[in-house]
Amino acid sequence: MDYAECKAVLSTKLTKERYKHSLGVSSTAEQLAKRFGVSSEKAKLAGLMHDCAREFPTKDFVEIAERMKIPVGEIERHAPILLHAHIGAKLIESEYQIDDEEVQAAIRLHTTGGENMTKLDKIIYLADLIEPNREFSEVTYLRELAEKNLDRALFEAFNQSILHVIKGNQVVHPYTIIARNEMLLKE
Ligand SMILES: [Fe+2]
Ligand SMILES: [Fe+2]
């Protein structure tokens, strides 16, 4: 499916709010891609589709993931919503006929981040947080950083995500810690 077809189908799968968020992530990702020299077509598409599996009932995530042969760890069993990223990455291939490993990887990594993120992965992670419909106290700061420096913005985005998770007394996913540490160790 091309971008317009994906958009039409997606609009029937998501709530109005989530669909609006997805369009916001798509256009933010497109801008970031142009700014930081990545394929804007891929960024636009990955941004649009990143939450395509987000509206499945939470109780079904583990079963769907297992059926799709996605590894389900202890943390995912505890917080099944995390699986929407992995399921979404597979779903774009099976349901939307998008066969693009780079787009799939960016969708897979959009909630936790991970090791060796590509520029496209970083853009989607960041766009998810700073798209125009997002409102939280540090969002303006993150948007300003994203104007200039992708890695700096991403590092701060990891900080914000980790702090948010800690404030909610939730489990911090090790991938996010690994991704954040990797950025410090590379400097
Ligand atoms: Fe998501
Ligand atoms: Fe999202």
Short mmCIF file of C-alpha atoms and ligand atoms in Angstrom, two decimals:
data_model
loop_
_atom_site.label_atom_id
_atom_site.label_comp_id
_atom_site.label_asym_id
_atom_site.label_seq_id
_atom_site.Cartn_x
_atom_site.Cartn_y
_atom_site.Cartn_z
CA MET A 1 0.00 0.00 0.00
CA ASP A 2 1.16 3.52 -0.61
CA TYR A 3 1.01 6.32 1.94
CA ALA A 4 -2.52 7.44 1.02
CA GLU A 5 -3.91 3.90 1.14
CA CYS A 6 -2.25 3.24 4.50
CA LYS A 7 -3.72 6.46 5.81
CA ALA A 8 -7.23 5.49 4.74
CA VAL A 9 -7.05 2.06 6.37
CA LEU A 10 -5.36 3.37 9.51
CA SER A 11 -8.12 5.92 10.03
CA THR A 12 -10.55 3.01 10.50
CA LYS A 13 -8.28 1.19 12.98
CA LEU A 14 -7.44 3.97 15.42
CA THR A 15 -9.42 6.32 17.61
CA LYS A 16 -9.71 9.88 16.33
CA GLU A 17 -7.15 11.08 18.86
CA ARG A 18 -4.62 8.38 18.05
CA TYR A 19 -5.08 8.92 14.32
CA LYS A 20 -4.43 12.63 14.79
CA HIS A 21 -1.33 11.78 16.85
CA SER A 22 -0.14 9.45 14.07
CA LEU A 23 -0.50 12.20 11.46
CA GLY A 24 1.43 14.51 13.80
CA VAL A 25 4.24 11.98 14.19
CA SER A 26 4.29 11.48 10.43
CA SER A 27 4.70 15.17 9.60
CA THR A 28 7.19 15.77 12.43
CA ALA A 29 9.23 12.76 11.30
CA GLU A 30 9.18 14.07 7.73
CA GLN A 31 10.56 17.44 8.86
CA LEU A 32 13.24 15.82 11.02
CA ALA A 33 14.22 13.54 8.14
CA LYS A 34 14.74 16.52 5.83
CA ARG A 35 16.72 18.32 8.53
CA PHE A 36 19.00 15.40 9.35
CA GLY A 37 19.40 13.82 5.91
CA VAL A 38 17.27 10.67 6.03
CA SER A 39 14.68 9.46 3.50
CA SER A 40 11.64 11.60 4.22
CA GLU A 41 9.41 9.03 2.52
CA LYS A 42 10.44 6.34 4.99
CA ALA A 43 10.16 8.71 7.95
CA LYS A 44 6.69 9.85 6.90
CA LEU A 45 5.48 6.28 6.53
CA ALA A 46 7.07 4.97 9.73
CA GLY A 47 5.62 7.93 11.63
CA LEU A 48 2.16 7.31 10.22
CA MET A 49 2.20 3.59 11.00
CA HIS A 50 4.13 3.51 14.30
CA ASP A 51 0.99 3.00 16.46
CA CYS A 52 -0.98 0.85 13.99
CA ALA A 53 -1.28 -1.95 16.58
CA ARG A 54 -1.88 0.32 19.54
CA GLU A 55 -5.65 -0.13 19.77
CA PHE A 56 -5.74 -3.90 20.12
CA PRO A 57 -7.23 -4.84 23.50
CA THR A 58 -4.43 -4.86 26.09
CA LYS A 59 -5.45 -8.35 27.23
CA ASP A 60 -4.76 -9.71 23.73
CA PHE A 61 -1.24 -8.33 23.19
CA VAL A 62 0.66 -11.30 24.63
CA GLU A 63 -1.37 -13.84 22.68
CA ILE A 64 -1.07 -11.89 19.41
CA ALA A 65 2.68 -11.48 19.92
CA GLU A 66 3.16 -15.18 20.59
CA ARG A 67 1.17 -16.03 17.49
CA MET A 68 3.43 -13.72 15.49
CA LYS A 69 6.54 -15.36 17.02
CA ILE A 70 7.57 -12.18 18.79
CA PRO A 71 9.63 -12.92 21.91
CA VAL A 72 7.66 -11.96 25.03
CA GLY A 73 9.86 -11.28 28.03
CA GLU A 74 9.00 -10.80 31.67
CA ILE A 75 8.68 -7.04 31.27
CA GLU A 76 6.35 -7.38 28.29
CA ARG A 77 4.15 -9.79 30.24
CA HIS A 78 4.00 -7.22 33.01
CA ALA A 79 3.37 -4.32 30.61
CA PRO A 80 1.84 -5.88 27.45
CA ILE A 81 1.24 -2.46 25.88
CA LEU A 82 4.97 -2.39 25.06
CA LEU A 83 4.27 -5.13 22.52
CA HIS A 84 2.30 -2.77 20.26
CA ALA A 85 5.62 -1.61 18.79
CA HIS A 86 6.74 -5.13 17.88
CA ILE A 87 3.32 -6.19 16.64
CA GLY A 88 3.01 -2.99 14.60
CA ALA A 89 6.37 -3.64 12.93
CA LYS A 90 5.16 -7.04 11.73
CA LEU A 91 1.66 -5.87 10.93
CA ILE A 92 2.79 -3.31 8.36
CA GLU A 93 4.19 -6.18 6.34
CA SER A 94 1.29 -8.62 6.71
CA GLU A 95 -1.63 -6.17 6.62
CA TYR A 96 -0.29 -3.18 4.71
CA GLN A 97 2.23 -4.91 2.42
CA ILE A 98 5.06 -2.62 3.46
CA ASP A 99 8.23 -4.62 3.05
CA ASP A 100 10.89 -2.29 4.42
CA GLU A 101 13.20 -3.46 7.17
CA GLU A 102 14.29 0.10 8.06
CA VAL A 103 10.71 1.28 8.53
CA GLN A 104 9.91 -1.87 10.50
CA ALA A 105 12.92 -1.41 12.80
CA ALA A 106 11.96 2.20 13.51
CA ILE A 107 8.45 1.10 14.49
CA ARG A 108 9.81 -1.74 16.62
CA LEU A 109 12.05 0.63 18.59
CA HIS A 110 9.65 3.54 19.02
CA THR A 111 8.58 2.83 22.63
CA THR A 112 11.78 1.63 24.28
CA GLY A 113 14.62 2.67 22.01
CA GLY A 114 17.48 0.20 21.77
CA GLU A 115 21.04 -0.53 20.80
CA ASN A 116 22.61 0.90 17.64
CA MET A 117 19.66 3.03 16.60
CA THR A 118 19.77 4.36 13.05
CA LYS A 119 18.95 7.99 12.29
CA LEU A 120 15.49 6.87 11.18
CA ASP A 121 14.93 4.99 14.48
CA LYS A 122 15.97 8.09 16.41
CA ILE A 123 13.68 10.33 14.38
CA ILE A 124 10.61 8.17 14.98
CA TYR A 125 11.32 7.85 18.71
CA LEU A 126 11.67 11.61 18.97
CA ALA A 127 8.77 12.51 16.67
CA ASP A 128 6.48 10.35 18.81
CA LEU A 129 7.28 12.58 21.78
CA ILE A 130 7.39 16.02 20.20
CA GLU A 131 4.65 15.96 17.54
CA PRO A 132 2.38 19.04 17.74
CA ASN A 133 -0.40 17.38 19.75
CA ARG A 134 1.91 16.46 22.62
CA GLU A 135 1.73 18.56 25.75
CA PHE A 136 4.06 18.12 28.70
CA SER A 137 6.28 20.59 30.46
CA GLU A 138 9.58 19.76 28.71
CA VAL A 139 8.16 19.40 25.20
CA THR A 140 9.17 22.90 24.09
CA TYR A 141 12.73 22.28 25.21
CA LEU A 142 12.82 18.98 23.32
CA ARG A 143 11.40 20.66 20.20
CA GLU A 144 14.09 23.33 20.36
CA LEU A 145 16.84 20.74 20.71
CA ALA A 146 15.38 18.80 17.79
CA GLU A 147 15.81 21.92 15.62
CA LYS A 148 19.58 21.60 15.95
CA ASN A 149 20.91 18.33 17.23
CA LEU A 150 19.26 14.93 16.79
CA ASP A 151 21.43 13.05 19.29
CA ARG A 152 21.17 15.72 21.97
CA ALA A 153 17.39 15.82 21.56
CA LEU A 154 17.17 12.05 21.69
CA PHE A 155 19.31 11.88 24.81
CA GLU A 156 17.01 14.35 26.55
CA ALA A 157 13.99 12.43 25.26
CA PHE A 158 15.36 9.27 26.92
CA ASN A 159 15.86 11.22 30.14
CA GLN A 160 12.29 12.47 30.03
CA SER A 161 10.88 9.02 29.25
CA ILE A 162 12.84 7.36 32.05
CA LEU A 163 11.83 10.05 34.54
CA HIS A 164 8.20 9.70 33.48
CA VAL A 165 8.32 5.92 33.98
CA ILE A 166 9.98 6.30 37.37
CA LYS A 167 7.42 8.87 38.51
CA GLY A 168 4.68 6.40 37.59
CA ASN A 169 6.47 3.64 39.56
CA GLN A 170 6.63 1.56 36.40
CA VAL A 171 9.34 -0.81 35.20
CA VAL A 172 12.12 0.93 33.27
CA HIS A 173 12.82 -1.09 30.17
CA PRO A 174 16.51 -2.04 29.96
CA TYR A 175 16.57 -1.13 26.26
CA THR A 176 15.95 2.50 27.16
CA ILE A 177 18.81 2.45 29.66
CA ILE A 178 21.07 0.74 27.13
CA ALA A 179 20.17 3.28 24.44
CA ARG A 180 20.78 6.21 26.79
CA ASN A 181 24.07 4.84 28.13
CA GLU A 182 25.27 4.12 24.62
CA MET A 183 24.92 7.80 23.77
CA LEU A 184 27.00 8.83 26.77
CA LEU A 185 29.67 6.20 26.17
CA LYS A 186 30.04 7.21 22.50
CA GLU A 187 30.84 10.83 23.35
FE FE B 1 3.37 3.80 20.45
FE FE B 2 2.75 7.14 19.42
#
